[in-house]
Amino acid sequence: MSRILNLINVQLRRNSAAYPGTAGLPLRTICCTARKQAEERWDSSRWKDRADTVIIGGGCVGVSLAYHLAKSGMKDVVLLEKTELTAGSTWHAAGLTTYYHPGINLKKVHYDSIKLYENLEAETGQAVGFHQPGSVRIASTPARVDEMKYQMTRTHWHVTSQYLIGPEKIQELFPLLNMDKVLAGLYTPGDGHIDPYSLTMALAAGARMYGAQIYNPAPVTALNPTTDGKWDVQTPQGTIRANRIVNAAGFWAREVGKMIGFEHPTIPVHHQYVVTGTVPEVKALKKELAVIRDLEGSYYLRQERDGLLFGPYEKMEKMVLQDSWVRDGVPPGFGKELFESDLDRIMEHVEMAMDMVPVLKKADILNIVSGPITYTPDLLPMVGPHQGLHNYWTAIGFGYGVIHAGGIGKFLSDWIRNGEPPYDLIECDPNRYGKWTDVPFMCAKARESYGFNNVVGYPKEERFAGRPTSRTSGVYELLKDKASMGFHAGWEQPHWIYKPGDDTAYKPSFRRTNWFGPVGRECRLVMEKVGVIDLTPFGKFIVKGRDSHKLLDRLFANTMPKVGQTNISHMLTPTGRVYAEVTITQVAPGEFLLITGSGSELHDLRWIGTEAALGQYDVSISNVTEDIGVLGIAGPNSRKVLQKLTDEDISDAGFKFLHYRSIRLADIPVQAIRISYTGELGWELYIDQKNMAAVYQAVMEAGKDEGIDNFGTYAMSSLRLEKGFRGWGAEPGDFIGKAALQEIKAKGLKRKLSYITLDTDNIDPEGNETVWHNGKSVPVIGAGLERNPTWLMC
């Protein structure tokens, strides 16, 4: 250990003396930084005081967006960088690139990034240092092998190739590996690494080539929205009037957001990687080593010239947050600086890497790089227009900015130009967070996300740090010890209910696990008796005013329900794709209650608010999500239970399906809708949060003789999917996307929603698995969860 530390100290002093401000960097990054004087600068004669889009931040993500917007033909694209391009996290990044992502949507981002990087040098004439030796994710436990098999079931309808390979092929790709613990690997051809500095400079050259302006140093000092939805962007050099602004400021993003009243949940974390000197065994190789990711060791490792570079992700208790920047802001002048390295913090991973790659034991460690990268609570970036202020967009929170940069630049460029996203990326919507995402929660989740970076990715995974938030329903205290709680947009909601004798531990698995039997029990409860579920996490809006009907007619591809009635309607994009599904009830003349999914609350509210502002509709839109609790009661005995608590006629004739009534239950005012997402007879009860517990207790007491009990979202999902409800309204007016929908209909449908069943044993589909038909793959968009046979929608 002392020998290693001495080598580190000597080399850090050497690099610092040769290149001030570059201590601890790989040689290629030092060289790029040393030639930074060659970077093109701007002069005041080129200053533009008007722009279509102003991008704030000159890291690889912001510059990629400038490149894509300009290349697509947008005029007047301006990027403002406070100091130098790549300052922040880009310049010191390890530069890994991979097609792989455990989700299905971000794989498209990764694909677009790599395809861009492959051709960027030829397009711009600037070298990018792109290496594509492929990568292998190492499985050294049976659970890891299961994880890889699970991922393989979901990959075949993607463009990119991915293979489950055995030890022999792994050793061929990485011959320096100790194979004693290796069981299998997930191999992705075309993966590799790129020089982040050179990448950014090439993107900048391309952006300028297509007409974008890049101004630096040009720090943004103020942001002021105008009455017509535009922005005045102030800098020391002058003010730019912009049609829209994009916050791509990296770990300064929080400070930019604060200028306009947002507290973006982003926080810098310390990430370290180690660079060795020449390793004789590496130098002797005839081809470059594949990048490996030792998942149990929680580190990545790749070739760096004739040596190796490896970066670990420490456990929660050891990793370091730069939380002082959240409290006090980023220190003035910080841009191309690093944190002090801490070998002790990562020594556990160093030893595991030496065990897996034995040549590391003899390698001289030249550098330890410790720099800030930005995390969000769930590790995913925040990409798209932000609810609350018109024409304010974000591209922030990138823990993996290099691999995301190219694809996100294209994704946002397409969205900005076309008025809708090119594909679904709702998991990265900036509006998935709200006021409940406070600093303690953000810090706890960022620490958890970093420490859990390489844990096994099970279906239905729950992570428990920072919970509960301020978002708890009126019945949470009554249910929290009786149920396995799931996390939905800050809310705690029962997934499944405990009974005596149940194994109540959290046991995620790729196979049927301890909740399988209890969820089947809950399904039978709802089908045969009566069950109650907490549905409070639904997003809930009140739209009312002189133009409320007119606005909703414009937004939804359905006629609006009459007073006292409900329907299920869809907001479409201009090209006729479904943007959101919403339940709409007209509770009084011109007053509508809109219900959407928990994860879509601010996503849908932004769309509604934007259209209301653009059309200058005379309406008020209120988000009442946290004010109103919701109980669902479903099953053949549900009417008997409710009838005991009210004098209202709730017979079939007195209270029809998809109708609304304001009633009193146990003398408490309740808004009731006869609807059921389970496929059984049922109601949803909308209650003031402060009265929710009392209504719940009254319902449970009234239902004792009817066999009433609680059920959770796992059972609801299974029941709803198996029922396959669809609802259609009369011919609506001129809604958004109508012309496109008519054109699609005239041309004939190319896809059809179908249901199939599978005879399964101990492994159930989770959704998005590959279904083969006549030798071709068909994507699956949903899956039943709990019962045999299992249902799929494809």
Short mmCIF file of C-alpha atoms in Angstrom, two decimals, residues 12-451:
data_model
loop_
_atom_site.label_atom_id
_atom_site.label_comp_id
_atom_site.label_asym_id
_atom_site.label_seq_id
_atom_site.Cartn_x
_atom_site.Cartn_y
_atom_site.Cartn_z
CA LEU A 12 0.54 13.73 -9.31
CA ARG A 13 3.34 16.20 -8.61
CA ARG A 14 4.85 15.54 -12.04
CA ASN A 15 1.57 16.11 -13.87
CA SER A 16 0.72 19.21 -11.86
CA ALA A 17 4.09 20.76 -12.66
CA ALA A 18 3.81 20.01 -16.37
CA TYR A 19 0.18 21.02 -16.78
CA PRO A 20 -1.17 23.25 -13.97
CA GLY A 21 -4.76 22.39 -13.12
CA THR A 22 -4.62 18.90 -14.65
CA ALA A 23 -3.44 16.83 -11.70
CA GLY A 24 -4.67 13.26 -11.84
CA LEU A 25 -5.88 13.11 -15.43
CA PRO A 26 -5.27 10.50 -18.13
CA LEU A 27 -2.56 11.56 -20.55
CA ARG A 28 -4.94 12.12 -23.46
CA THR A 29 -7.08 14.52 -21.42
CA ILE A 30 -4.00 16.41 -20.21
CA CYS A 31 -2.86 16.82 -23.79
CA CYS A 32 -6.27 18.06 -24.85
CA THR A 33 -6.37 20.52 -21.96
CA ALA A 34 -2.85 21.72 -22.76
CA ARG A 35 -3.96 22.75 -26.21
CA LYS A 36 -7.10 24.53 -25.02
CA GLN A 37 -5.69 27.85 -26.24
CA ALA A 38 -6.47 26.58 -29.75
CA GLU A 39 -10.19 26.59 -28.95
CA GLU A 40 -12.08 29.07 -31.08
CA ARG A 41 -13.13 32.22 -29.23
CA TRP A 42 -15.77 34.73 -30.17
CA ASP A 43 -15.61 38.47 -30.45
CA SER A 44 -18.18 41.11 -29.63
CA SER A 45 -18.88 41.85 -33.29
CA ARG A 46 -20.59 38.45 -33.56
CA TRP A 47 -22.91 39.05 -30.62
CA LYS A 48 -26.58 38.34 -31.32
CA ASP A 49 -29.26 39.99 -29.24
CA ARG A 50 -32.02 37.67 -30.45
CA ALA A 51 -32.09 33.89 -30.71
CA ASP A 52 -34.52 31.10 -31.30
CA THR A 53 -32.87 28.89 -28.68
CA VAL A 54 -30.31 29.80 -26.04
CA ILE A 55 -28.49 26.85 -24.49
CA ILE A 56 -26.85 27.49 -21.12
CA GLY A 57 -23.81 25.29 -20.59
CA GLY A 58 -20.93 24.13 -22.78
CA GLY A 59 -20.46 20.55 -21.68
CA CYS A 60 -20.90 17.69 -24.12
CA VAL A 61 -24.71 17.63 -23.67
CA GLY A 62 -25.26 21.34 -24.30
CA VAL A 63 -22.88 21.42 -27.27
CA SER A 64 -24.55 18.33 -28.74
CA LEU A 65 -27.91 20.08 -28.60
CA ALA A 66 -26.45 23.15 -30.34
CA TYR A 67 -25.00 20.87 -33.02
CA HIS A 68 -28.26 19.03 -33.64
CA LEU A 69 -30.45 22.13 -33.69
CA ALA A 70 -28.15 23.91 -36.10
CA LYS A 71 -27.74 20.87 -38.33
CA SER A 72 -31.52 20.45 -38.50
CA GLY A 73 -31.78 23.93 -39.98
CA MET A 74 -32.75 26.01 -36.97
CA LYS A 75 -31.47 29.53 -37.28
CA ASP A 76 -30.22 31.65 -34.40
CA VAL A 77 -28.97 28.95 -32.04
CA VAL A 78 -26.76 30.39 -29.31
CA LEU A 79 -24.80 28.51 -26.65
CA LEU A 80 -23.51 30.38 -23.61
CA GLU A 81 -20.61 28.90 -21.60
CA LYS A 82 -19.52 30.63 -18.43
CA THR A 83 -15.83 29.72 -18.75
CA GLU A 84 -14.52 27.13 -21.22
CA LEU A 85 -16.17 24.35 -23.18
CA THR A 86 -16.02 21.04 -21.26
CA ALA A 87 -15.52 22.82 -17.90
CA GLY A 88 -17.42 21.02 -15.16
CA SER A 89 -17.78 17.26 -15.50
CA THR A 90 -17.08 16.66 -19.20
CA TRP A 91 -13.35 17.36 -19.27
CA HIS A 92 -12.36 14.74 -16.68
CA ALA A 93 -14.88 12.02 -17.60
CA ALA A 94 -13.71 8.46 -18.26
CA GLY A 95 -15.59 8.59 -21.57
CA LEU A 96 -17.30 5.18 -21.59
CA THR A 97 -19.79 4.43 -24.36
CA THR A 98 -22.24 1.54 -24.45
CA TYR A 99 -25.35 0.47 -26.29
CA TYR A 100 -26.52 -1.26 -23.12
CA HIS A 101 -29.11 0.13 -20.74
CA PRO A 102 -31.40 -1.91 -18.46
CA GLY A 103 -34.40 0.19 -19.55
CA ILE A 104 -35.91 0.00 -23.01
CA ASN A 105 -36.09 3.69 -23.93
CA LEU A 106 -32.62 4.94 -23.05
CA LYS A 107 -31.16 2.28 -25.31
CA LYS A 108 -32.35 4.47 -28.17
CA VAL A 109 -30.42 7.41 -26.72
CA HIS A 110 -27.28 5.29 -26.44
CA TYR A 111 -27.70 4.02 -29.99
CA ASP A 112 -28.06 7.51 -31.43
CA SER A 113 -25.00 8.68 -29.49
CA ILE A 114 -22.74 5.91 -30.75
CA LYS A 115 -23.90 6.21 -34.33
CA LEU A 116 -23.16 9.94 -34.22
CA TYR A 117 -19.72 9.45 -32.69
CA GLU A 118 -18.80 6.89 -35.34
CA ASN A 119 -19.20 9.50 -38.10
CA LEU A 120 -18.41 12.77 -36.34
CA GLU A 121 -14.72 12.89 -37.25
CA ALA A 122 -15.47 12.44 -40.95
CA GLU A 123 -18.18 15.11 -40.78
CA THR A 124 -16.25 17.77 -38.91
CA GLY A 125 -12.62 16.91 -39.60
CA GLN A 126 -11.91 16.78 -35.87
CA ALA A 127 -10.53 13.62 -34.27
CA VAL A 128 -12.65 12.31 -31.40
CA GLY A 129 -10.51 9.41 -30.11
CA PHE A 130 -13.32 6.86 -30.41
CA HIS A 131 -12.45 3.23 -29.57
CA GLN A 132 -14.98 0.41 -30.05
CA PRO A 133 -13.52 -2.84 -28.73
CA GLY A 134 -16.89 -3.95 -27.33
CA SER A 135 -17.78 -4.49 -23.69
CA VAL A 136 -18.63 -7.38 -21.40
CA ARG A 137 -20.69 -7.22 -18.23
CA ILE A 138 -19.33 -9.97 -15.98
CA ALA A 139 -21.66 -12.36 -14.13
CA SER A 140 -20.00 -14.14 -11.23
CA THR A 141 -23.13 -15.20 -9.29
CA PRO A 142 -26.27 -17.14 -10.29
CA ALA A 143 -28.39 -14.02 -9.67
CA ARG A 144 -26.28 -12.11 -12.19
CA VAL A 145 -26.78 -14.84 -14.76
CA ASP A 146 -30.54 -14.58 -14.19
CA GLU A 147 -30.32 -10.82 -14.64
CA MET A 148 -28.55 -11.24 -17.97
CA LYS A 149 -31.08 -13.80 -19.17
CA TYR A 150 -33.83 -11.38 -18.19
CA GLN A 151 -32.17 -8.62 -20.19
CA MET A 152 -31.77 -10.90 -23.17
CA THR A 153 -35.53 -11.50 -23.26
CA ARG A 154 -36.01 -7.74 -23.74
CA THR A 155 -33.33 -6.99 -26.31
CA HIS A 156 -34.29 -8.61 -29.60
CA TRP A 157 -36.65 -5.89 -30.79
CA HIS A 158 -33.89 -3.29 -30.43
CA VAL A 159 -31.57 -2.48 -33.31
CA THR A 160 -28.38 -3.16 -31.39
CA SER A 161 -26.84 -6.58 -30.92
CA GLN A 162 -26.39 -8.09 -27.48
CA TYR A 163 -25.21 -11.60 -26.61
CA LEU A 164 -25.09 -13.83 -23.56
CA ILE A 165 -21.66 -15.45 -23.76
CA GLY A 166 -19.74 -18.05 -21.80
CA PRO A 167 -16.32 -17.98 -20.13
CA GLU A 168 -14.41 -19.05 -23.26
CA LYS A 169 -15.64 -16.11 -25.32
CA ILE A 170 -15.12 -13.74 -22.39
CA GLN A 171 -11.48 -14.77 -22.10
CA GLU A 172 -11.03 -14.26 -25.82
CA LEU A 173 -12.27 -10.68 -25.48
CA PHE A 174 -10.28 -10.02 -22.29
CA PRO A 175 -7.41 -12.53 -22.02
CA LEU A 176 -6.00 -10.95 -18.84
CA LEU A 177 -9.03 -11.95 -16.79
CA ASN A 178 -8.94 -14.36 -13.85
CA MET A 179 -11.71 -16.76 -14.89
CA ASP A 180 -12.13 -18.52 -11.53
CA LYS A 181 -15.35 -16.70 -10.63
CA VAL A 182 -16.67 -15.92 -14.11
CA LEU A 183 -19.94 -17.70 -14.98
CA ALA A 184 -21.18 -15.72 -17.98
CA GLY A 185 -21.11 -12.32 -19.60
CA LEU A 186 -23.35 -9.91 -21.48
CA TYR A 187 -21.42 -8.89 -24.57
CA THR A 188 -22.24 -5.75 -26.55
CA PRO A 189 -20.22 -5.27 -29.75
CA GLY A 190 -19.49 -1.66 -30.64
CA ASP A 191 -19.18 -0.44 -27.06
CA GLY A 192 -16.03 1.34 -26.01
CA HIS A 193 -14.80 4.77 -24.98
CA ILE A 194 -14.23 8.23 -26.43
CA ASP A 195 -12.18 11.28 -25.49
CA PRO A 196 -14.78 13.65 -23.97
CA TYR A 197 -12.78 16.80 -24.70
CA SER A 198 -12.21 15.92 -28.36
CA LEU A 199 -15.85 14.84 -28.69
CA THR A 200 -17.08 18.18 -27.39
CA MET A 201 -14.70 20.13 -29.62
CA ALA A 202 -15.88 18.18 -32.67
CA LEU A 203 -19.52 18.82 -31.77
CA ALA A 204 -18.69 22.51 -31.31
CA ALA A 205 -16.97 22.60 -34.70
CA GLY A 206 -20.04 20.99 -36.26
CA ALA A 207 -22.40 23.39 -34.49
CA ARG A 208 -20.44 26.38 -35.80
CA MET A 209 -20.23 24.82 -39.25
CA TYR A 210 -24.04 24.67 -39.38
CA GLY A 211 -24.48 28.23 -38.11
CA ALA A 212 -24.73 28.08 -34.31
CA GLN A 213 -22.97 30.69 -32.21
CA ILE A 214 -20.95 29.62 -29.16
CA TYR A 215 -20.06 32.43 -26.76
CA ASN A 216 -17.55 31.99 -23.97
CA PRO A 217 -16.76 33.21 -21.45
CA ALA A 218 -20.36 34.34 -21.16
CA PRO A 219 -21.87 33.54 -17.76
CA VAL A 220 -25.62 33.96 -17.40
CA THR A 221 -26.37 36.48 -14.66
CA ALA A 222 -30.19 36.64 -14.83
CA LEU A 223 -33.16 35.06 -16.59
CA ASN A 224 -36.37 37.03 -17.04
CA PRO A 225 -39.53 35.66 -18.67
CA THR A 226 -41.45 38.05 -20.89
CA THR A 227 -45.21 38.41 -21.14
CA ASP A 228 -45.26 36.75 -24.57
CA GLY A 229 -43.53 33.56 -23.36
CA LYS A 230 -40.00 34.48 -24.38
CA TRP A 231 -36.91 35.01 -22.25
CA ASP A 232 -34.40 37.77 -21.65
CA VAL A 233 -31.06 36.12 -20.95
CA GLN A 234 -28.63 38.50 -19.27
CA THR A 235 -24.85 38.19 -19.45
CA PRO A 236 -22.00 40.67 -18.80
CA GLN A 237 -21.74 41.07 -22.57
CA GLY A 238 -25.41 41.97 -23.05
CA THR A 239 -28.95 40.57 -23.12
CA ILE A 240 -30.35 38.05 -25.58
CA ARG A 241 -34.09 37.76 -26.25
CA ALA A 242 -34.77 34.03 -26.78
CA ASN A 243 -37.84 32.09 -27.83
CA ARG A 244 -36.76 29.38 -25.42
CA ILE A 245 -33.92 28.58 -23.07
CA VAL A 246 -32.35 25.21 -22.28
CA ASN A 247 -30.61 24.68 -18.96
CA ALA A 248 -27.68 22.35 -19.75
CA ALA A 249 -25.43 23.71 -17.05
CA GLY A 250 -24.23 20.48 -15.45
CA PHE A 251 -23.50 20.90 -11.76
CA TRP A 252 -24.37 24.59 -12.11
CA ALA A 253 -27.90 23.63 -13.19
CA ARG A 254 -29.31 24.08 -9.73
CA GLU A 255 -27.99 27.66 -9.59
CA VAL A 256 -29.45 28.45 -13.00
CA GLY A 257 -32.79 27.06 -11.86
CA LYS A 258 -32.75 29.17 -8.72
CA MET A 259 -32.65 32.29 -10.90
CA ILE A 260 -36.28 31.56 -11.86
CA GLY A 261 -37.54 29.94 -8.68
CA PHE A 262 -36.78 26.25 -9.25
CA GLU A 263 -34.90 23.96 -6.87
CA HIS A 264 -33.76 21.30 -9.31
CA PRO A 265 -32.95 18.05 -7.46
CA THR A 266 -29.37 17.67 -8.72
CA ILE A 267 -26.30 17.17 -6.57
CA PRO A 268 -22.61 16.61 -7.37
CA VAL A 269 -20.99 13.38 -6.18
CA HIS A 270 -17.29 12.54 -6.03
CA HIS A 271 -16.38 9.92 -8.60
CA GLN A 272 -12.88 8.50 -8.74
CA TYR A 273 -11.06 6.45 -11.33
CA VAL A 274 -7.54 5.09 -11.39
CA VAL A 275 -5.06 5.22 -14.30
CA THR A 276 -2.05 2.92 -14.43
CA GLY A 277 1.24 3.26 -16.24
CA THR A 278 2.31 0.85 -18.97
CA VAL A 279 1.45 -2.76 -18.22
CA PRO A 280 3.71 -5.13 -20.24
CA GLU A 281 0.95 -7.67 -20.74
CA VAL A 282 -1.35 -4.95 -22.10
CA LYS A 283 1.33 -3.53 -24.36
CA ALA A 284 1.97 -6.98 -25.82
CA LEU A 285 -1.64 -7.46 -26.93
CA LYS A 286 -2.40 -7.40 -30.63
CA LYS A 287 -5.86 -5.88 -30.24
CA GLU A 288 -7.52 -3.61 -27.71
CA LEU A 289 -9.15 -5.19 -24.70
CA ALA A 290 -12.92 -5.11 -24.41
CA VAL A 291 -14.25 -2.85 -21.68
CA ILE A 292 -15.34 -4.93 -18.70
CA ARG A 293 -17.80 -4.17 -15.96
CA ASP A 294 -17.30 -6.38 -12.93
CA LEU A 295 -20.76 -6.02 -11.43
CA GLU A 296 -20.01 -7.75 -8.13
CA GLY A 297 -16.84 -5.68 -7.74
CA SER A 298 -18.81 -2.56 -8.76
CA TYR A 299 -16.24 -1.10 -11.15
CA TYR A 300 -15.55 -0.63 -14.84
CA LEU A 301 -12.15 -1.29 -16.41
CA ARG A 302 -10.80 -0.48 -19.84
CA GLN A 303 -7.53 -0.12 -21.69
CA GLU A 304 -5.88 3.32 -21.56
CA ARG A 305 -3.02 3.44 -24.07
CA ASP A 306 -0.65 0.65 -22.88
CA GLY A 307 -2.10 0.66 -19.37
CA LEU A 308 -5.48 0.30 -17.70
CA LEU A 309 -8.14 2.63 -16.32
CA PHE A 310 -10.68 1.48 -13.78
CA GLY A 311 -13.38 3.30 -11.87
CA PRO A 312 -15.29 2.01 -8.86
CA TYR A 313 -18.64 2.93 -7.35
CA GLU A 314 -18.31 2.87 -3.60
CA LYS A 315 -21.01 1.74 -1.21
CA MET A 316 -23.49 4.23 0.22
CA GLU A 317 -21.63 4.63 3.48
CA LYS A 318 -18.33 5.44 1.78
CA MET A 319 -19.26 7.60 -1.20
CA VAL A 320 -19.04 11.39 -0.89
CA LEU A 321 -21.64 13.98 -1.82
CA GLN A 322 -20.60 17.57 -2.44
CA ASP A 323 -23.66 18.72 -0.52
CA SER A 324 -22.05 22.04 0.43
CA TRP A 325 -22.60 23.12 -3.19
CA VAL A 326 -26.33 22.57 -2.73
CA ARG A 327 -26.27 24.79 0.33
CA ASP A 328 -23.70 27.42 -0.67
CA GLY A 329 -23.42 27.12 -4.45
CA VAL A 330 -20.48 26.07 -6.61
CA PRO A 331 -17.31 27.95 -5.57
CA PRO A 332 -16.56 30.87 -7.91
CA GLY A 333 -13.94 29.91 -10.46
CA PHE A 334 -14.44 26.16 -10.10
CA GLY A 335 -14.54 24.64 -13.57
CA LYS A 336 -11.50 22.60 -14.50
CA GLU A 337 -10.46 21.65 -11.01
CA LEU A 338 -10.61 18.32 -9.21
CA PHE A 339 -11.25 17.10 -5.69
CA GLU A 340 -8.54 15.57 -3.57
CA SER A 341 -8.38 11.84 -4.26
CA ASP A 342 -8.97 9.28 -1.53
CA LEU A 343 -7.54 5.84 -2.26
CA ASP A 344 -8.66 4.42 1.08
CA ARG A 345 -12.27 5.04 0.11
CA ILE A 346 -12.00 2.83 -2.98
CA MET A 347 -9.39 0.32 -1.76
CA GLU A 348 -11.96 -2.47 -1.39
CA HIS A 349 -12.72 -2.16 -5.11
CA VAL A 350 -9.05 -1.83 -6.05
CA GLU A 351 -8.39 -5.16 -4.38
CA MET A 352 -11.33 -6.79 -6.15
CA ALA A 353 -10.09 -5.43 -9.47
CA MET A 354 -6.61 -6.83 -8.75
CA ASP A 355 -8.17 -10.21 -8.05
CA MET A 356 -10.17 -10.18 -11.29
CA VAL A 357 -7.36 -8.71 -13.41
CA PRO A 358 -4.14 -9.96 -11.75
CA VAL A 359 -1.77 -7.82 -13.86
CA LEU A 360 -3.04 -4.83 -11.86
CA LYS A 361 -1.11 -6.13 -8.85
CA LYS A 362 2.16 -5.26 -10.59
CA ALA A 363 0.97 -2.07 -12.28
CA ASP A 364 2.17 1.37 -11.27
CA ILE A 365 -0.74 3.65 -10.50
CA LEU A 366 -0.06 6.98 -12.17
CA ASN A 367 -3.17 8.96 -11.39
CA ILE A 368 -6.33 8.94 -9.33
CA VAL A 369 -8.91 11.32 -10.78
CA SER A 370 -11.59 12.55 -8.38
CA GLY A 371 -14.09 14.89 -9.96
CA PRO A 372 -17.72 15.97 -9.64
CA ILE A 373 -20.48 14.28 -11.61
CA THR A 374 -24.13 15.20 -11.21
CA TYR A 375 -26.78 12.89 -9.82
CA THR A 376 -30.54 13.11 -9.54
CA PRO A 377 -32.43 11.08 -6.92
CA ASP A 378 -33.08 8.22 -9.36
CA LEU A 379 -29.84 8.58 -11.40
CA LEU A 380 -31.72 9.47 -14.59
CA PRO A 381 -31.34 12.88 -16.23
CA MET A 382 -34.03 15.57 -16.42
CA VAL A 383 -34.79 16.13 -20.09
CA GLY A 384 -37.52 18.24 -21.68
CA PRO A 385 -39.75 21.26 -21.08
CA HIS A 386 -40.36 22.12 -17.45
CA GLN A 387 -43.81 22.62 -15.98
CA GLY A 388 -44.44 26.02 -14.41
CA LEU A 389 -42.68 28.35 -16.85
CA HIS A 390 -43.31 28.48 -20.57
CA ASN A 391 -40.38 27.71 -22.90
CA TYR A 392 -37.98 26.69 -20.13
CA TRP A 393 -36.28 23.39 -20.95
CA THR A 394 -33.77 21.27 -19.05
CA ALA A 395 -31.03 18.85 -20.05
CA ILE A 396 -29.47 18.29 -16.64
CA GLY A 397 -28.62 15.65 -14.06
CA PHE A 398 -26.43 13.46 -16.27
CA GLY A 399 -24.44 10.93 -14.34
CA TYR A 400 -23.35 9.47 -17.70
CA GLY A 401 -23.20 12.55 -19.89
CA VAL A 402 -20.82 11.25 -22.53
CA ILE A 403 -22.96 8.32 -23.66
CA HIS A 404 -26.15 10.37 -23.34
CA ALA A 405 -24.92 13.52 -25.06
CA GLY A 406 -25.34 12.59 -28.71
CA GLY A 407 -28.72 10.89 -28.32
CA ILE A 408 -30.19 13.48 -25.98
CA GLY A 409 -29.06 16.27 -28.28
CA LYS A 410 -30.96 14.62 -31.12
CA PHE A 411 -33.98 13.79 -28.92
CA LEU A 412 -34.36 17.38 -27.68
CA SER A 413 -33.68 18.88 -31.09
CA ASP A 414 -36.45 16.77 -32.62
CA TRP A 415 -38.82 17.70 -29.79
CA ILE A 416 -38.10 21.42 -30.02
CA ARG A 417 -38.51 21.50 -33.80
CA ASN A 418 -41.55 19.23 -34.09
CA GLY A 419 -43.48 20.12 -30.96
CA GLU A 420 -43.45 16.59 -29.55
CA PRO A 421 -40.86 14.05 -28.44
CA PRO A 422 -39.73 11.58 -31.12
CA TYR A 423 -40.30 8.65 -28.75
CA ASP A 424 -41.31 7.96 -25.17
CA LEU A 425 -38.72 8.97 -22.59
CA ILE A 426 -41.05 9.78 -19.72
CA GLU A 427 -38.65 8.26 -17.17
CA CYS A 428 -36.41 11.28 -17.87
CA ASP A 429 -39.17 13.88 -17.78
CA PRO A 430 -38.05 16.76 -15.51
CA ASN A 431 -41.59 16.96 -14.18
CA ARG A 432 -41.39 13.60 -12.41
CA TYR A 433 -40.14 15.55 -9.39
CA GLY A 434 -42.09 18.08 -7.35
CA LYS A 435 -41.92 20.10 -4.17
CA TRP A 436 -41.78 16.87 -2.20
CA THR A 437 -38.26 16.34 -3.59
CA ASP A 438 -36.53 18.27 -0.80
CA VAL A 439 -32.80 18.41 -0.07
CA PRO A 440 -32.71 15.60 2.54
CA PHE A 441 -34.58 13.30 0.15
CA MET A 442 -32.33 14.26 -2.75
CA CYS A 443 -29.18 13.59 -0.76
CA ALA A 444 -30.42 10.26 0.59
CA LYS A 445 -31.51 9.05 -2.85
CA ALA A 446 -28.35 10.24 -4.63
CA ARG A 447 -26.24 8.40 -2.07
CA GLU A 448 -28.36 5.29 -2.52
CA SER A 449 -28.30 5.50 -6.33
CA TYR A 450 -24.53 5.84 -6.45
CA GLY A 451 -23.95 3.06 -3.94
#
